[in-house]
Short mmCIF file of C-alpha atoms in Angstrom, two decimals:
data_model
loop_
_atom_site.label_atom_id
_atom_site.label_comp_id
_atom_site.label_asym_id
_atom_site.label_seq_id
_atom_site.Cartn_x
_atom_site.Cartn_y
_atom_site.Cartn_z
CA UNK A 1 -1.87 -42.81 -29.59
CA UNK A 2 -3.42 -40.00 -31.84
CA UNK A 3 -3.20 -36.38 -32.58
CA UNK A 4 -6.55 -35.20 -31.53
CA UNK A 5 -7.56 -31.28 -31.82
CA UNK A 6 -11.01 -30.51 -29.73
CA UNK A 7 -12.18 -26.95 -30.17
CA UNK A 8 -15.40 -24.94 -30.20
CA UNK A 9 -15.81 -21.78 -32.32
CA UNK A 10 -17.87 -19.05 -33.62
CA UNK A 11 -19.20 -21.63 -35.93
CA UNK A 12 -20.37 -23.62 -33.86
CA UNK A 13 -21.31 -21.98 -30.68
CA UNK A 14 -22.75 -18.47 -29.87
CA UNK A 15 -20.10 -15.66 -27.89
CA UNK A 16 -22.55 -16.38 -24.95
CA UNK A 17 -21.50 -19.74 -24.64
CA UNK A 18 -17.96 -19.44 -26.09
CA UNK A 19 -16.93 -16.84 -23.17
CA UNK A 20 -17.78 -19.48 -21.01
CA UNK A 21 -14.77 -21.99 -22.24
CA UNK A 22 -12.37 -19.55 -22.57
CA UNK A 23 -9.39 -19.51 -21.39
CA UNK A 24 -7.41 -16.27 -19.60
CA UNK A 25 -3.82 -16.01 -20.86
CA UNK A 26 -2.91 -16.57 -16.78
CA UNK A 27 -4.78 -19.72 -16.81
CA UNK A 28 -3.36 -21.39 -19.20
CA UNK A 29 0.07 -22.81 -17.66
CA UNK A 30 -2.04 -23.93 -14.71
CA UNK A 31 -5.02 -25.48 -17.56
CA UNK A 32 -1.92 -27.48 -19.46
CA UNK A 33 -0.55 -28.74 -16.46
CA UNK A 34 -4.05 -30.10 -15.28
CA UNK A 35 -4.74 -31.34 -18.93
CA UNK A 36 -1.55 -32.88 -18.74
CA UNK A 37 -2.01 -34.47 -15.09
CA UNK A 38 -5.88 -35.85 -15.28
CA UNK A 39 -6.08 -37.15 -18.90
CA UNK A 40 -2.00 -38.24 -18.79
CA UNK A 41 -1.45 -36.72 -22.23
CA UNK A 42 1.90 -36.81 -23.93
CA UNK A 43 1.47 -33.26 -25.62
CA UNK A 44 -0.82 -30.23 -25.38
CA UNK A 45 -2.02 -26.99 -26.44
CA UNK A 46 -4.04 -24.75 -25.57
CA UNK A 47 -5.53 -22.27 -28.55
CA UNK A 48 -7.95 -19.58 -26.99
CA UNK A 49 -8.55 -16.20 -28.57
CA UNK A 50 -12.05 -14.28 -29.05
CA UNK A 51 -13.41 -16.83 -31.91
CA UNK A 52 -12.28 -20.29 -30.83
CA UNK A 53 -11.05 -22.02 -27.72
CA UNK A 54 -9.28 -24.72 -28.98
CA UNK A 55 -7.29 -28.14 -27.35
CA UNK A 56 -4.06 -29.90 -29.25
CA UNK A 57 -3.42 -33.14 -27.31
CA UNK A 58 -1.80 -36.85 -28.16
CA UNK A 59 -4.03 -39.34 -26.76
CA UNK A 60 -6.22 -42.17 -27.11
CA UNK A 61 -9.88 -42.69 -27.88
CA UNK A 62 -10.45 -42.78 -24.09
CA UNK A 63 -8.04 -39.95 -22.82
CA UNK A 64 -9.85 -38.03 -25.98
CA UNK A 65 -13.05 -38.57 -23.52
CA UNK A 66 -11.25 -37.52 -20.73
CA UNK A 67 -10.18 -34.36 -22.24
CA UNK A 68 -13.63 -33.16 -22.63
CA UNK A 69 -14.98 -33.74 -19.33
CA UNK A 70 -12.00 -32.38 -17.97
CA UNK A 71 -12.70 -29.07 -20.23
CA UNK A 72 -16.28 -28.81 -18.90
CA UNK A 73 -14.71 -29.26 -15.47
CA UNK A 74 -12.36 -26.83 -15.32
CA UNK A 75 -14.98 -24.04 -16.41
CA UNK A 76 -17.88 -25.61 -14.19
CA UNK A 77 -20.16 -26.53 -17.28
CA UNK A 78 -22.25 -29.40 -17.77
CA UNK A 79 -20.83 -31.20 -20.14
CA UNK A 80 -24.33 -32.13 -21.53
CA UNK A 81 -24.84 -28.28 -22.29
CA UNK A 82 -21.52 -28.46 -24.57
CA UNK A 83 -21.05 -31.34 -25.91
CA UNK A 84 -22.99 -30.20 -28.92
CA UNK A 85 -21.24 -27.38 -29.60
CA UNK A 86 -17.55 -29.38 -29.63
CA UNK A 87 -15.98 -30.83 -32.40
CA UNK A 88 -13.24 -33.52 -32.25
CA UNK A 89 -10.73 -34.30 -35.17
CA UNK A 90 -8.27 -36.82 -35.41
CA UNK A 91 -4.71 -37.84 -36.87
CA UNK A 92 -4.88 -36.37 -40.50
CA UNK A 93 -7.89 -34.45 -39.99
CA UNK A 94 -6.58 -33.31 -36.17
CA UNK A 95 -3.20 -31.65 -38.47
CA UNK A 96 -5.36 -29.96 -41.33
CA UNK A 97 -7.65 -28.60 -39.16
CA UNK A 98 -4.53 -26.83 -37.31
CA UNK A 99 -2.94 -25.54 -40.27
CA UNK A 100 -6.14 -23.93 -41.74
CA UNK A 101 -6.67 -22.25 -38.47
CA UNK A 102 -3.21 -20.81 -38.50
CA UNK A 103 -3.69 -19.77 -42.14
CA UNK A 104 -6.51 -18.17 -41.61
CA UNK A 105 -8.87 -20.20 -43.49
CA UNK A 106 -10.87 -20.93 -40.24
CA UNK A 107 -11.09 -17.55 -39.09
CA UNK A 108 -14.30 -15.34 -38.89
CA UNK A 109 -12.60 -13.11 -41.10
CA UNK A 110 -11.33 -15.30 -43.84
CA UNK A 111 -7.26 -15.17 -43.86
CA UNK A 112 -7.03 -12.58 -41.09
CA UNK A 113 -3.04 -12.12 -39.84
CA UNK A 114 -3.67 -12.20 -36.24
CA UNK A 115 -4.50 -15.73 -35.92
CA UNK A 116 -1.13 -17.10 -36.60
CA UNK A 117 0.82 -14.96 -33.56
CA UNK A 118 -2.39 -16.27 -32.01
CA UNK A 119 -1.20 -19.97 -32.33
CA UNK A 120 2.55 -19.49 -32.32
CA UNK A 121 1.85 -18.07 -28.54
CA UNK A 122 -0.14 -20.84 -27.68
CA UNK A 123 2.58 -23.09 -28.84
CA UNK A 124 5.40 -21.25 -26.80
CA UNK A 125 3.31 -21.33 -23.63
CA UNK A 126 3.06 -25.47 -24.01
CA UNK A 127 6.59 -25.24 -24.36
CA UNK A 128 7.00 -22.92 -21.10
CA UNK A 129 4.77 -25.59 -19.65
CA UNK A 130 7.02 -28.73 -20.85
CA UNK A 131 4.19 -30.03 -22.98
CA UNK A 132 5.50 -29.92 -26.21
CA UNK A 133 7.25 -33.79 -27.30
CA UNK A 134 9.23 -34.32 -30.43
CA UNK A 135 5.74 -35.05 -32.58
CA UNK A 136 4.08 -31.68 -31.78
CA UNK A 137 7.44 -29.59 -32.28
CA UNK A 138 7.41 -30.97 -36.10
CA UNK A 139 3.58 -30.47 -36.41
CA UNK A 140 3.64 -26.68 -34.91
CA UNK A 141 6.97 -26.26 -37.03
CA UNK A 142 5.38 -27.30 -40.35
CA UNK A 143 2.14 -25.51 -39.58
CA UNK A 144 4.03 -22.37 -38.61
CA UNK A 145 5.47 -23.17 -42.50
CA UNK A 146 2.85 -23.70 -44.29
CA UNK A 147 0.93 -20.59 -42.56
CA UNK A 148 3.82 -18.56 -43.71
CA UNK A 149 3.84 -19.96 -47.25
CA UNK A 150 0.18 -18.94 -47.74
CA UNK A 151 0.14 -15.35 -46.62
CA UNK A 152 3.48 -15.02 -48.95
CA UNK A 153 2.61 -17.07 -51.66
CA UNK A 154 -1.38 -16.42 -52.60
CA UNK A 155 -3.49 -13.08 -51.99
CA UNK A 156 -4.89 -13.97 -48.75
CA UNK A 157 -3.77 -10.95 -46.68
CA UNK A 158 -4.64 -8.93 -49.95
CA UNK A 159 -6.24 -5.75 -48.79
CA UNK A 160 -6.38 -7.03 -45.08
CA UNK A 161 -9.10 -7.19 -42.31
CA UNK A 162 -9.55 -8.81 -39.38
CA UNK A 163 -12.27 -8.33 -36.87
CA UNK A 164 -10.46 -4.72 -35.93
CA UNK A 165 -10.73 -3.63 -39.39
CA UNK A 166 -14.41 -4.66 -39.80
CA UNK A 167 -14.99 -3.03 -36.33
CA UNK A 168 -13.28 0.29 -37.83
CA UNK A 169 -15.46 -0.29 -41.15
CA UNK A 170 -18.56 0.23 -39.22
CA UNK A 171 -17.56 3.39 -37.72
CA UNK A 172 -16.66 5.10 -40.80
CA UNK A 173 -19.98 3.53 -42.02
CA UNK A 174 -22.02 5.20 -39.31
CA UNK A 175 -20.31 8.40 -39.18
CA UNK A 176 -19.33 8.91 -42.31
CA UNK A 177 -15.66 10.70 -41.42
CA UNK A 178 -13.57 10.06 -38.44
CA UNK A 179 -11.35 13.13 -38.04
CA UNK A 180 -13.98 14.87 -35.77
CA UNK A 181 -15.06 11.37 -33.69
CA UNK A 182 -14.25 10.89 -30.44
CA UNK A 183 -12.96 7.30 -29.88
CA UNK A 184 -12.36 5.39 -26.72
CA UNK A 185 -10.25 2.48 -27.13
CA UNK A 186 -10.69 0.01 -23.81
CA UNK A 187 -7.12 -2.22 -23.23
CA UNK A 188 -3.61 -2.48 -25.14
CA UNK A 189 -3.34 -5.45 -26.50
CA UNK A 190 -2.44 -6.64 -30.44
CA UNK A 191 -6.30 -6.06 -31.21
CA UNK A 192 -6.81 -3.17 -29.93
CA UNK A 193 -3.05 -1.90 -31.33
CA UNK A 194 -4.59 -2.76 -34.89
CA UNK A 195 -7.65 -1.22 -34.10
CA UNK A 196 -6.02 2.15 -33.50
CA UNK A 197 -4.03 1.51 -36.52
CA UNK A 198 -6.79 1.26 -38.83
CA UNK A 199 -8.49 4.54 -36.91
CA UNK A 200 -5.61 6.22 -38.14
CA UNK A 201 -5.53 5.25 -41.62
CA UNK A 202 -8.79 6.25 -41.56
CA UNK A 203 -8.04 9.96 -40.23
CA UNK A 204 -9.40 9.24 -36.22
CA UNK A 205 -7.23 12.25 -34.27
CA UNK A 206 -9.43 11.86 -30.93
CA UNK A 207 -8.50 8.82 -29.35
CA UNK A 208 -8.28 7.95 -26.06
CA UNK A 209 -6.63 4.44 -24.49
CA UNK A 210 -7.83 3.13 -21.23
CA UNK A 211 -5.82 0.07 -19.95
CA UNK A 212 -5.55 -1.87 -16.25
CA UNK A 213 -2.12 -0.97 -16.47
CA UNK A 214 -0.86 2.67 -17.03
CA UNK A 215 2.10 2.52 -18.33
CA UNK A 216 1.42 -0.17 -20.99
CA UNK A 217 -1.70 2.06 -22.14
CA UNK A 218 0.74 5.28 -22.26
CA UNK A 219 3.06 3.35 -24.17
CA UNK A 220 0.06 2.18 -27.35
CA UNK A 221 -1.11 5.85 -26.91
CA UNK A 222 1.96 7.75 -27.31
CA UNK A 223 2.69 5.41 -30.78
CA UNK A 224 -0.80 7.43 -31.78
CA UNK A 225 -1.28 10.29 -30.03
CA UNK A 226 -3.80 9.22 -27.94
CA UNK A 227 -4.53 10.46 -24.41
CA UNK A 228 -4.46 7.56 -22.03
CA UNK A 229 -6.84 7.21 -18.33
CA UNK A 230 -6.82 3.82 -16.22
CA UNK A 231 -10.06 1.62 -16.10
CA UNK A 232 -11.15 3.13 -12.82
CA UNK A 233 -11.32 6.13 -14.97
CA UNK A 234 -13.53 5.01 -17.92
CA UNK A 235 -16.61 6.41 -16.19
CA UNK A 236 -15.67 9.72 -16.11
CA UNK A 237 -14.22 10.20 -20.10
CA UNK A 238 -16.86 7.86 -21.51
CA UNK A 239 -19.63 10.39 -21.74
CA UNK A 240 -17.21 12.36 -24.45
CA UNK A 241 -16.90 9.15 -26.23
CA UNK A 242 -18.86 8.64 -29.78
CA UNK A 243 -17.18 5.41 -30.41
CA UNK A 244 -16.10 2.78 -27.68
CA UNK A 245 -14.03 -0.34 -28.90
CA UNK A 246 -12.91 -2.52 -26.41
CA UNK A 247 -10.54 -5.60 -26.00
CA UNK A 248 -9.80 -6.82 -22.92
CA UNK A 249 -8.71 -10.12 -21.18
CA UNK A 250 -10.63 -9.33 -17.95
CA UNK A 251 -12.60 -12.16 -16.58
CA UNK A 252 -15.83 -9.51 -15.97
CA UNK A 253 -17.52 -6.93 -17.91
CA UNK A 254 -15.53 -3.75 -17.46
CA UNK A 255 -19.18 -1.30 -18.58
CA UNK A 256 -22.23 -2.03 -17.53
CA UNK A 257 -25.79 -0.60 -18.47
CA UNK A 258 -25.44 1.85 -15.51
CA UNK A 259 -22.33 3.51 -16.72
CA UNK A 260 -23.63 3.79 -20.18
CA UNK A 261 -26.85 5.20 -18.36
CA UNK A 262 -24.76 8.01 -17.21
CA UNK A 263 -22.50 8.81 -19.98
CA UNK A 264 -25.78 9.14 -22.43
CA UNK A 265 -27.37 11.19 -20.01
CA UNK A 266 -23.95 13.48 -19.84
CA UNK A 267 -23.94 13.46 -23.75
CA UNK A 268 -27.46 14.42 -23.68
CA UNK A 269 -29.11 11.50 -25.54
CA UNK A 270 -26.17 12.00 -28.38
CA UNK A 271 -26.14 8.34 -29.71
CA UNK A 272 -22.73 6.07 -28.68
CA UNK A 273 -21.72 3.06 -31.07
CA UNK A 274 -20.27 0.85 -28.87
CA UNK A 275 -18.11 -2.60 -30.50
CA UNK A 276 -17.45 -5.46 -28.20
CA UNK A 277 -14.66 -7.37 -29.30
CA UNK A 278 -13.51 -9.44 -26.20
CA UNK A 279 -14.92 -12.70 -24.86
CA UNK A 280 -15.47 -12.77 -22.15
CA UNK A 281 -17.50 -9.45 -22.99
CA UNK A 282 -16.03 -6.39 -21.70
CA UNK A 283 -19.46 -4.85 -22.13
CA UNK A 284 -22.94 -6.15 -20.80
CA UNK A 285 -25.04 -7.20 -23.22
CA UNK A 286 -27.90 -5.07 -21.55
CA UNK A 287 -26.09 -2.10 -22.96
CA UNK A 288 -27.79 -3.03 -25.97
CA UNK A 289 -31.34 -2.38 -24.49
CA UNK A 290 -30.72 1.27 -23.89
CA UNK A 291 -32.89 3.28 -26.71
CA UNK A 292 -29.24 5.82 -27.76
CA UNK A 293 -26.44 2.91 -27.55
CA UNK A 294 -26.11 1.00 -30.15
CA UNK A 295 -23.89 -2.19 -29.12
CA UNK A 296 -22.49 -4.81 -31.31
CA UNK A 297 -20.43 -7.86 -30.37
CA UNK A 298 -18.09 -10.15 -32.64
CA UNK A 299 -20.92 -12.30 -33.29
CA UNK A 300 -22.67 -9.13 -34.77
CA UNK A 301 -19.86 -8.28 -37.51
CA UNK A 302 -20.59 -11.25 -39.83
CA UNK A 303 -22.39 -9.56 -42.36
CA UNK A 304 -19.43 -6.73 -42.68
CA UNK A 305 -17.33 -9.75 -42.76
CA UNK A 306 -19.25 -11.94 -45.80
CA UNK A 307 -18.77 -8.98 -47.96
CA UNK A 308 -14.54 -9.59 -47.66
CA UNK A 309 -15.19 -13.34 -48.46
CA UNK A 310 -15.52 -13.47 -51.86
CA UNK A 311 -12.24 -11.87 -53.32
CA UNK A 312 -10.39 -14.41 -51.22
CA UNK A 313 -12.00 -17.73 -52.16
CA UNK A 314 -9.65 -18.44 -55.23
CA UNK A 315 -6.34 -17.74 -52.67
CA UNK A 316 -8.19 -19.78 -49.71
CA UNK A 317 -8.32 -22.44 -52.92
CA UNK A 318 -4.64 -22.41 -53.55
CA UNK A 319 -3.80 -22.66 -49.78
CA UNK A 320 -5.97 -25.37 -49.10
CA UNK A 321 -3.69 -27.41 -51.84
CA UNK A 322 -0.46 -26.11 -49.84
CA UNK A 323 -1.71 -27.19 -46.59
CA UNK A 324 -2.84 -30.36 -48.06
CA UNK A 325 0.64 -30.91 -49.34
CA UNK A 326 2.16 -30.22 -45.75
CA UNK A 327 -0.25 -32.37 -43.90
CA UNK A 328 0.63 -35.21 -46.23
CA UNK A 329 4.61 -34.01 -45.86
CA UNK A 330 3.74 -34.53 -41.82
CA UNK A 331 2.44 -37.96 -42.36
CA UNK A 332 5.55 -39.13 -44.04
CA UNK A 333 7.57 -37.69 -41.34
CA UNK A 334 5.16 -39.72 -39.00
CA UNK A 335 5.20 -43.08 -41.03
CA UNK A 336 9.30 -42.53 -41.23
CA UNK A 337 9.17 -42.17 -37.24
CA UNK A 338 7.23 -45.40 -36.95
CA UNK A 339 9.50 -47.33 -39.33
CA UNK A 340 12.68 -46.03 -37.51
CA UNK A 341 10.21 -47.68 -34.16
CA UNK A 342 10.06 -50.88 -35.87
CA UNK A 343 13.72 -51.29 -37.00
CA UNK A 344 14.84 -50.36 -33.31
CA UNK A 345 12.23 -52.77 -31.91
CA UNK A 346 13.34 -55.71 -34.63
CA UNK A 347 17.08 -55.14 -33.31
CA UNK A 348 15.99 -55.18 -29.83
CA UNK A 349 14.49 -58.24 -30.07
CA UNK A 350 17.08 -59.91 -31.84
CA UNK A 351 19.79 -58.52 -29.23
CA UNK A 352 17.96 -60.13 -27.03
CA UNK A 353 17.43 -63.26 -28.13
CA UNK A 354 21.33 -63.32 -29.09
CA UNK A 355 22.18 -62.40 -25.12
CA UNK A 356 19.63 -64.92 -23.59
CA UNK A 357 21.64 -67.77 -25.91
CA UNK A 358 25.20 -66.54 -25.58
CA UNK A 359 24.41 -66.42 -21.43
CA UNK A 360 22.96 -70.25 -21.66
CA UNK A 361 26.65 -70.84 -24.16
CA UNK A 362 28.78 -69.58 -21.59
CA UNK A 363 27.30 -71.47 -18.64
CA UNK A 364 28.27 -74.75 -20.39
CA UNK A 365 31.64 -73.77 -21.26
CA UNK A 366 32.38 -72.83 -17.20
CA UNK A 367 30.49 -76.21 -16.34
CA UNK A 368 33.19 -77.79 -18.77
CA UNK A 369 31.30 -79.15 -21.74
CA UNK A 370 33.40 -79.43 -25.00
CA UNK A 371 33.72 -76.14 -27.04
CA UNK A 372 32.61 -77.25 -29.98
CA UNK A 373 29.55 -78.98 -28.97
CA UNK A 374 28.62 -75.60 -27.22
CA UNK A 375 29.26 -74.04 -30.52
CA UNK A 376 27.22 -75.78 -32.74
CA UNK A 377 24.18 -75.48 -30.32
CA UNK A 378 24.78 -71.98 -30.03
CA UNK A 379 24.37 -71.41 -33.65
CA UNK A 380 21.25 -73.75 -34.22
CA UNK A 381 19.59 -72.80 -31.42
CA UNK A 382 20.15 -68.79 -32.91
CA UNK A 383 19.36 -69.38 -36.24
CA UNK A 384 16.15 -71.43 -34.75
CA UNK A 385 14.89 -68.57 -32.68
CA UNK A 386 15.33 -65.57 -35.47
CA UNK A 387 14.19 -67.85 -38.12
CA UNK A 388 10.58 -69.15 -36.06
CA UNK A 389 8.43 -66.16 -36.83
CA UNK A 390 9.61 -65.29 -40.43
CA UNK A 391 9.07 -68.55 -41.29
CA UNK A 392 5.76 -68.92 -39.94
CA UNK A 393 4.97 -65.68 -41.98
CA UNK A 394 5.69 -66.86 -44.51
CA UNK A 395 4.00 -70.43 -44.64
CA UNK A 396 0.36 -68.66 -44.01
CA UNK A 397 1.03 -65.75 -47.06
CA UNK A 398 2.31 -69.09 -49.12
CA UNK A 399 -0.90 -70.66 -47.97
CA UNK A 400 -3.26 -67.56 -48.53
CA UNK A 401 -1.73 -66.99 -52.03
CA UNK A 402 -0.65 -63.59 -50.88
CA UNK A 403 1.55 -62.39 -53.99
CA UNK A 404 2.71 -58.79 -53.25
CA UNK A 405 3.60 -59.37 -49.33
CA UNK A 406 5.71 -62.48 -51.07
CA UNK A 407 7.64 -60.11 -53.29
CA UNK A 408 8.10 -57.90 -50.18
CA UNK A 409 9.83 -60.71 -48.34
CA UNK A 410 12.03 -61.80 -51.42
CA UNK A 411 13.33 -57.98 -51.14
CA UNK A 412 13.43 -58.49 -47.08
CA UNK A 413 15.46 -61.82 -46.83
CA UNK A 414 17.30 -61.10 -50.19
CA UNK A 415 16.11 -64.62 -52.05
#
């Protein structure tokens, strides 16, 4: 059994492709328990956020297999089409990958915050779900450490953006001043909460929150004066609209190139700047064809992003020697685990080699042979049996010249 993490991400894969593999937060108890179920895993977790869908499972080589067809499976993809775009890591690399995601080393935006409530709500829904065993409560535990110790302990969430800030970025970018820009913001979660955060650092007064649900929209709009409409009302308000951001967990684009049709046509041909930061897309990506809407996804913020890289590179540095320290902290929990295995397993054994004799002992006694024979048999036929296999040992490392394992056993049998 290994700890295996098998993800895809904005590395490797295109938002076309990830939005396919992605799991809805309502999915996922229903996902773990099916993980759990066809590939018999002991543990698992299920990471999936705009970037990076991402499976934490304790398996073997072949359930490892089974885990990936099962993916492809569940989200009716040939598992032809993404098998190229996985990755697979294992034991010691399975545990470093998982910490530098939750540090924010793996992120699109290098040490971005969001990632790690991002993984530590992952980790409570495998809990909900009764898939969490003793090994991946210490791993998540450490990791949840060692993400801490990095944003505390280097300059990584110096000055920090995520993929809201970068979005915000390009607004002030095109417009030059926010105060008189009309901004729609399209659901209520933490991304688009930060996203209306930085609008208001950056002097945004006009916004406007659309959610599914009312009264969670009126709640994220009254924390910044915002008006607030339900989706069924997003056609009407978004020809006022200069700026549309939208985050959403809906399965289905939310605006299509029809409704943007309209609103242009109600602005008059008055350019929109629309940012698309869910996947699945909230917004079709034929929105982009339309000659006075100018629509960018996540995939389309990388070069924003590259220009944030570089001050964080000696930080990312200095956490990638802390996380290396707590992976190798995790291994020495692990090896500890297995030795405590191996002592209970060695007493086992012996227990029941001690029982089996003692049983055959006191079956002579009641058949009446003499005590003292029954005795002495007892105790050669015991020190026989737990004497066979060290002895054996220790003939072939005798025989093989084996010098260090022979010190080892001097220690062992105190000689």
């Amino acid at each position: 059994m290994a700890i295996y993490a098998l993800g895809i991400n904005h590395k490797t894969a295109p938002v076309a492709l990830r939005e396919q593999v992605a799991f809805a937060p309502e999915q996922v108890p229903q996902a773990l328990r099916e993980l759990a179920s066809v590939a018999n895993v002991t543990d698992a977790v299920i990471l999936s956020t705009c970037n990076r869908t991402e499976l934490y499972f304790n398996g073997s080589t072949e359930q490892a297999e089974q885990v990936i067809a099962w993916l492809g499976e569940f989200h009716q993809l040939d598992s032809q089409l993404l098998q190229p775009h996985l990755y697979l890591y294992q034991q010691q690399d399975a545990a470093t990958h998982l910490m530098r995601v939750a540090a924010g080393l793996d992120s699109l935006v290098l040490g971005e915050p969001q990632i790690l409530g991002q993984v530590k709500q992952a980790y409570n829904q495998s809990r909900q779900a009764g898939t969490i065993n003793p090994q991946f409560e210490r791993l998540f535990q450490k990791t949840f450490a060692i993400a801490k110790q990095v944003r505390t302990e280097t300059e990584i969430g110096a000055n920090a953006v995520s993929v809201a800030f970068v979005a915000v970025s390009l607004a002030k970018q095109i417009f030059g001043r926010l105060d008189k820009v009309s901004v729609l913001l399209i659901g209520a979660g933490e991304t688009i909460e930060l996203v209306a955060r930085h609008l208001k650092e950056q002097g945004a007064s006009k916004l406007t929150v659309a959610n599914r649900t009312y009264e969670r929209g009126l709640a994220l709009a009254e924390a910044f004066g915002a008006e607030v409409v339900t989706l069924a009302q997003v056609p009407a308000v978004l020809g006022r609209a200069d700026v549309v951001i939208s985050s959403t967990a809906s399965t289905l684009p939310i605006i299509g190139k029809g409704m943007v049709e309209q609103a242009l046509k109600v602005r008059k041909h008055k350019p929109m700047f629309l940012v698309d930061l869910a996947v699945p897309r909230d917004i079709e990506a034929q929105v982009a064809e339309l000659d006075d809407a100018y629509l960018y996804t996540v995939d389309d913020l990388q070069t924003i992003i590259a220009q944030n890289m570089e001050s964080r590179q000696q930080a990312a540095q200095q956490a990638e020697q802390m996380i290396g320290l707590g992976v190798a902290e995790f291994q020495q929990w692990q090896l500890l685990q297995g030795n405590v295995d191996w002592v209970r397993d060695y007493r086992q054994q012996c227990e029941q080699i001690k029982n089996e004799l003692l049983a055959k002992a006191v079956n002579q006694l009641v058949a009446g042979q003499e005590p003292e024979k029954v005795m002495a048999e007892l105790a050669n036929r015991l020190s026989n049996r737990l004497m066979h296999s060290p002895t054996k040992a220790i003939r072939q490392l005798v025989q093989d010249e084996q010098l260090e394992p022979q010190r080892l056993i001097n220690i062992l049998l105190d000689l």
